[in-house]
């Protein structure tokens, strides 16, 4: 099934937004998720009514594939544009902070959990009110996941301000204000779907979800960072590692670590790299490190480097 060609103003605006930001400035996972949503809008796996999720369709009729389909399908090109423009902004910030692997893991987890929480909310409301209208409501679109990502992004920027209808709102309350404002201005949007996204985001930043994700993924060792030793420079204030050699290295992530733990991880990674560099350097010579650190030769090299690192991060 391929959508009939219309004006596609939303797609044109989205393309303009992407090229304005620049393809080179969009992290790969964000770009891939955006491209997948656009592709499934142009070549959907079913109509919106066949992809949307509801208690009736998923729980009563057992069509659980809608958990996967609903966040990746959109009603029209404007719906797609609004959601993907929001993903573009949030993805650029969060993927650079958390790293590509963890951000992709976050997207998949949030996509599934938002649907599950939406079903639970609708089912509970139906039982409490004895009104099965809530069980019949069908939701579709990526906006629930975006609300979850917004909670995470605001958690990392607690002192920031978000403008809702040109009114400055503290990031601490921005999600709740946007939830009400969107529902008032666009009554056709899914209030429960957006609320489910906020609750999933809170489960991550305030609840046990992040811990459960770490245990399930097996990304982190008992020391709190990847067991693979890599050569990275550390950005202590932004909370992520940046590539020194992107063509030959995998990314090392510190999602969920405190700053003190991140400093310790960076120091340990640097010290573990010292032995490798000393073996690769010519006899009696020195090897230039990233950030223009000189690695001294000799038995006291590791201790001297450790002291330098400690003074730097302090």
Coordinates of C-alpha atoms in Angstrom, one line a residue:
X1 CA 0.0 0.0 0.0
X2 CA 1.4 3.4 -1.1
X3 CA -0.2 6.6 -0.1
X4 CA -1.9 8.7 -2.7
X5 CA 0.3 11.7 -3.7
X6 CA -1.1 15.0 -2.3
X7 CA 0.4 18.3 -1.6
X8 CA 2.7 16.8 1.1
X9 CA 3.4 20.2 2.6
X10 CA 4.4 18.5 5.8
X11 CA 7.0 16.4 4.1
X12 CA 8.4 19.5 2.3
X13 CA 8.6 21.4 5.6
X14 CA 10.3 18.4 7.2
X15 CA 12.9 18.1 4.4
X16 CA 13.6 21.9 4.8
X17 CA 14.1 21.4 8.5
X18 CA 16.5 18.5 8.0
X19 CA 18.6 20.3 5.5
X20 CA 18.6 23.5 7.7
X21 CA 20.0 21.5 10.5
X22 CA 22.4 19.7 8.2
X23 CA 22.6 15.9 7.6
X24 CA 26.1 15.9 9.1
X25 CA 24.8 17.4 12.3
X26 CA 22.1 14.8 12.9
X27 CA 23.3 11.8 14.9
X28 CA 22.8 8.5 13.1
X29 CA 20.1 6.9 15.3
X30 CA 18.0 10.0 15.2
X31 CA 18.4 10.2 11.4
X32 CA 17.5 6.5 11.1
X33 CA 14.4 6.7 13.2
X34 CA 13.3 9.8 11.3
X35 CA 13.9 8.1 8.0
X36 CA 11.9 5.0 9.1
X37 CA 8.9 7.1 10.1
X38 CA 9.0 8.9 6.8
X39 CA 9.3 5.6 4.9
X40 CA 6.4 4.0 6.8
X41 CA 4.3 7.1 6.1
X42 CA 5.0 6.8 2.3
X43 CA 4.8 3.0 2.3
X44 CA 2.7 2.1 5.4
X45 CA 2.2 -1.5 6.6
X46 CA -1.5 -0.7 6.9
X47 CA -3.9 2.2 7.3
X48 CA -4.0 4.3 10.5
X49 CA -7.0 2.3 11.7
X50 CA -5.1 -0.9 11.1
X51 CA -1.9 0.4 12.9
X52 CA -3.4 2.3 15.9
X53 CA -3.5 0.7 19.3
X54 CA -6.5 0.3 21.6
X55 CA -7.6 -2.0 24.4
X56 CA -10.2 -3.4 22.0
X57 CA -7.8 -4.2 19.2
X58 CA -4.7 -5.2 21.2
X59 CA -6.0 -6.8 24.4
X60 CA -9.5 -8.1 23.5
X61 CA -8.7 -9.2 20.0
X62 CA -5.0 -10.1 20.6
X63 CA -3.5 -8.0 17.9
X64 CA -0.3 -7.2 19.8
X65 CA 1.6 -6.2 16.6
X66 CA 0.0 -2.8 17.0
X67 CA 2.4 -2.2 19.9
X68 CA 5.1 -2.1 17.2
X69 CA 3.1 -0.4 14.4
X70 CA 1.3 2.4 16.3
X71 CA 4.3 4.6 17.1
X72 CA 5.7 4.4 13.6
X73 CA 2.5 5.4 11.6
X74 CA 0.9 8.8 11.3
X75 CA -2.5 10.0 10.3
X76 CA -1.3 12.6 7.7
X77 CA 1.8 14.5 6.6
X78 CA 1.3 17.3 9.1
X79 CA 1.1 14.9 12.0
X80 CA 4.3 13.3 10.7
X81 CA 6.0 16.7 10.4
X82 CA 5.2 17.9 13.9
X83 CA 6.4 14.7 15.5
X84 CA 9.6 14.4 13.4
X85 CA 10.6 18.0 13.9
X86 CA 10.3 17.4 17.6
X87 CA 12.3 14.2 17.3
X88 CA 15.0 16.1 15.4
X89 CA 15.5 18.6 18.2
X90 CA 15.3 16.1 21.1
X91 CA 17.4 13.4 19.2
X92 CA 20.3 15.8 18.5
X93 CA 20.6 16.7 22.2
X94 CA 19.9 13.3 23.8
X95 CA 21.8 11.1 21.4
X96 CA 24.9 13.2 21.8
X97 CA 24.5 13.0 25.5
X98 CA 23.6 9.4 26.0
X99 CA 25.4 7.9 22.9
X100 CA 23.9 6.1 19.9
X101 CA 23.5 2.6 21.3
X102 CA 21.8 3.7 24.5
X103 CA 19.6 6.2 22.6
X104 CA 18.5 3.5 20.2
X105 CA 17.8 1.2 23.2
X106 CA 15.8 4.0 24.8
X107 CA 13.7 4.6 21.6
X108 CA 12.8 0.9 21.3
X109 CA 12.0 0.6 25.0
X110 CA 9.9 3.8 25.2
X111 CA 8.0 2.8 22.0
X112 CA 6.9 -0.5 23.5
X113 CA 6.3 0.8 27.1
X114 CA 4.3 3.8 26.0
X115 CA 1.9 1.5 24.2
X116 CA 1.7 -0.8 27.2
X117 CA 1.1 2.0 29.7
X118 CA -1.5 3.5 27.3
X119 CA -3.4 0.2 27.4
X120 CA -3.3 0.0 31.1
X121 CA -4.6 3.6 31.5
X122 CA -7.4 3.0 29.1
X123 CA -8.3 -0.3 30.7
X124 CA -8.3 1.2 34.2
X125 CA -10.5 4.2 33.1
X126 CA -12.9 1.9 31.5
X127 CA -13.2 -0.2 34.6
X128 CA -13.5 2.7 37.0
X129 CA -16.0 4.6 35.0
X130 CA -17.8 1.6 33.5
X131 CA -17.5 3.5 30.2
X132 CA -15.9 1.4 27.6
X133 CA -15.4 4.4 25.3
X134 CA -11.8 4.5 26.6
X135 CA -11.2 0.9 25.5
X136 CA -12.4 1.7 22.0
X137 CA -10.1 4.8 21.6
X138 CA -7.4 4.1 19.1
X139 CA -4.1 6.0 19.3
X140 CA -1.4 6.3 16.6
X141 CA 1.8 8.3 16.2
X142 CA 5.2 8.9 17.7
X143 CA 4.1 11.7 20.1
X144 CA 3.9 9.4 23.2
X145 CA 7.5 8.5 22.7
X146 CA 8.4 12.2 22.3
X147 CA 6.8 13.1 25.6
X148 CA 8.9 10.4 27.3
X149 CA 12.0 11.8 25.6
X150 CA 11.1 15.3 26.7
X151 CA 10.9 14.2 30.3
X152 CA 14.4 12.7 30.0
X153 CA 15.8 15.8 28.3
X154 CA 14.2 18.1 30.9
X155 CA 15.7 15.9 33.6
X156 CA 19.2 16.6 32.2
X157 CA 18.4 20.3 32.0
X158 CA 16.5 21.1 35.2
X159 CA 17.2 24.8 35.2
X160 CA 16.0 25.4 31.6
X161 CA 12.9 27.1 30.4
X162 CA 10.4 25.9 27.7
X163 CA 8.1 28.3 26.0
X164 CA 4.5 27.1 25.7
X165 CA 2.4 29.5 23.6
X166 CA 5.1 32.1 24.2
X167 CA 4.8 31.7 28.0
X168 CA 8.1 30.6 29.7
X169 CA 7.6 27.5 31.8
X170 CA 10.2 25.8 33.9
X171 CA 11.4 22.5 32.4
X172 CA 10.3 20.8 35.7
X173 CA 6.6 21.4 34.7
X174 CA 6.8 21.9 31.0
X175 CA 5.6 18.4 30.1
X176 CA 2.4 18.7 32.2
X177 CA 1.7 22.2 30.8
X178 CA 2.2 21.0 27.2
X179 CA 0.0 17.9 27.9
X180 CA -2.9 20.2 28.9
X181 CA -2.2 22.8 26.2
X182 CA -2.1 20.4 23.3
X183 CA -5.3 18.7 24.4
X184 CA -7.1 22.0 24.7
X185 CA -5.8 23.4 21.4
X186 CA -6.2 20.0 19.5
X187 CA -9.0 18.0 21.1
X188 CA -8.4 15.2 18.5
X189 CA -5.0 14.3 20.0
X190 CA -4.7 11.4 22.4
X191 CA -4.5 12.7 26.0
X192 CA -3.9 9.2 27.3
X193 CA -1.2 8.5 24.8
X194 CA 0.7 11.6 25.7
X195 CA 0.1 11.0 29.4
X196 CA 1.5 7.4 29.0
X197 CA 4.7 8.9 27.5
X198 CA 5.2 11.2 30.4
X199 CA 4.7 8.3 32.9
X200 CA 7.2 6.2 31.0
X201 CA 9.7 9.1 31.1
X202 CA 9.2 9.5 34.8
X203 CA 9.7 5.7 35.2
X204 CA 13.1 6.2 33.6
X205 CA 14.3 9.3 35.5
X206 CA 12.7 8.7 38.8
X207 CA 11.7 5.1 38.9
X208 CA 13.4 1.7 38.3
X209 CA 13.3 1.6 34.5
X210 CA 16.8 2.8 33.9
X211 CA 18.2 0.2 36.3
X212 CA 16.2 -2.6 34.7
X213 CA 17.3 -1.5 31.2
X214 CA 20.9 -1.6 32.2
X215 CA 20.6 -5.1 33.6
X216 CA 18.7 -6.4 30.6
X217 CA 21.1 -4.8 28.1
X218 CA 24.3 -6.0 29.9
X219 CA 26.1 -2.9 28.6
X220 CA 27.8 -2.0 31.8
X221 CA 30.1 -3.9 34.1
X222 CA 30.3 -3.7 37.8
X223 CA 32.7 -0.8 37.4
X224 CA 30.0 1.2 35.7
X225 CA 31.3 1.5 32.2
X226 CA 31.8 -0.7 29.1
X227 CA 34.2 -3.5 29.5
X228 CA 35.8 -2.8 26.1
X229 CA 38.7 -0.4 26.4
X230 CA 38.6 2.3 23.9
X231 CA 40.5 5.5 23.0
X232 CA 38.1 8.5 23.7
X233 CA 38.3 12.0 25.0
X234 CA 35.9 12.8 27.9
X235 CA 33.6 15.7 28.0
X236 CA 33.0 15.9 31.7
X237 CA 30.3 18.6 31.6
X238 CA 28.2 17.2 28.8
X239 CA 28.0 13.6 30.2
X240 CA 29.2 11.7 27.1
X241 CA 32.3 10.5 25.4
X242 CA 33.3 11.9 22.0
X243 CA 35.1 10.0 19.3
X244 CA 38.8 10.5 18.7
X245 CA 38.9 7.9 15.9
X246 CA 35.2 7.3 14.8
X247 CA 36.2 5.1 11.8
X248 CA 37.7 2.4 13.9
X249 CA 36.2 2.7 17.4
X250 CA 32.9 1.9 19.0
X251 CA 31.3 4.4 21.3
X252 CA 31.5 4.0 25.1
X253 CA 28.5 5.3 27.0
X254 CA 28.0 6.6 30.5
X255 CA 24.2 6.9 30.5
X256 CA 22.9 7.1 34.0
X257 CA 26.2 7.6 35.7
X258 CA 26.9 10.5 38.1
X259 CA 29.6 13.0 37.1
X260 CA 31.9 11.5 39.7
X261 CA 31.5 8.1 38.2
X262 CA 32.0 9.5 34.8
X263 CA 35.3 11.1 35.8
X264 CA 36.5 7.9 37.3
X265 CA 35.5 6.0 34.2
X266 CA 37.4 8.4 32.0
X267 CA 40.5 8.2 34.2
X268 CA 40.5 4.5 34.2
X269 CA 40.0 4.3 30.4
X270 CA 42.9 6.7 29.9
X271 CA 45.2 4.7 32.2
X272 CA 44.3 1.4 30.5
X273 CA 45.2 2.9 27.2
X274 CA 48.7 4.0 28.5
X275 CA 50.1 0.5 28.2
X276 CA 48.9 0.2 24.6
X277 CA 50.4 3.5 23.6
X278 CA 53.7 2.8 25.2
X279 CA 54.0 -0.5 23.3
X280 CA 53.1 1.2 20.0
X281 CA 55.5 4.1 20.5
X282 CA 59.1 3.9 19.2
X283 CA 61.8 3.1 21.8
X284 CA 62.7 6.2 23.8
X285 CA 60.0 8.3 22.1
X286 CA 56.7 9.7 23.1
X287 CA 53.3 9.4 21.6
X288 CA 51.0 12.5 21.3
X289 CA 47.7 11.9 23.0
X290 CA 44.4 13.5 22.1
X291 CA 43.8 16.9 23.7
X292 CA 47.6 17.4 23.3
X293 CA 48.5 15.3 26.3
X294 CA 52.1 13.9 26.1
X295 CA 52.4 10.4 27.5
X296 CA 55.8 10.2 29.2
X297 CA 57.8 7.1 28.8
X298 CA 59.1 5.1 31.8
X299 CA 57.7 3.1 34.8
X300 CA 56.1 6.2 36.4
X301 CA 54.1 7.1 33.4
X302 CA 50.8 5.7 34.6
X303 CA 51.0 7.4 38.0
X304 CA 52.0 10.8 36.5
X305 CA 49.1 10.6 34.0
X306 CA 46.7 9.7 36.8
X307 CA 47.7 12.7 38.8
X308 CA 47.3 14.9 35.7
X309 CA 43.9 13.6 35.0
X310 CA 42.8 14.0 38.6
X311 CA 44.0 17.7 38.7
X312 CA 42.3 18.3 35.3
X313 CA 38.9 17.0 36.4
X314 CA 39.1 18.6 39.8

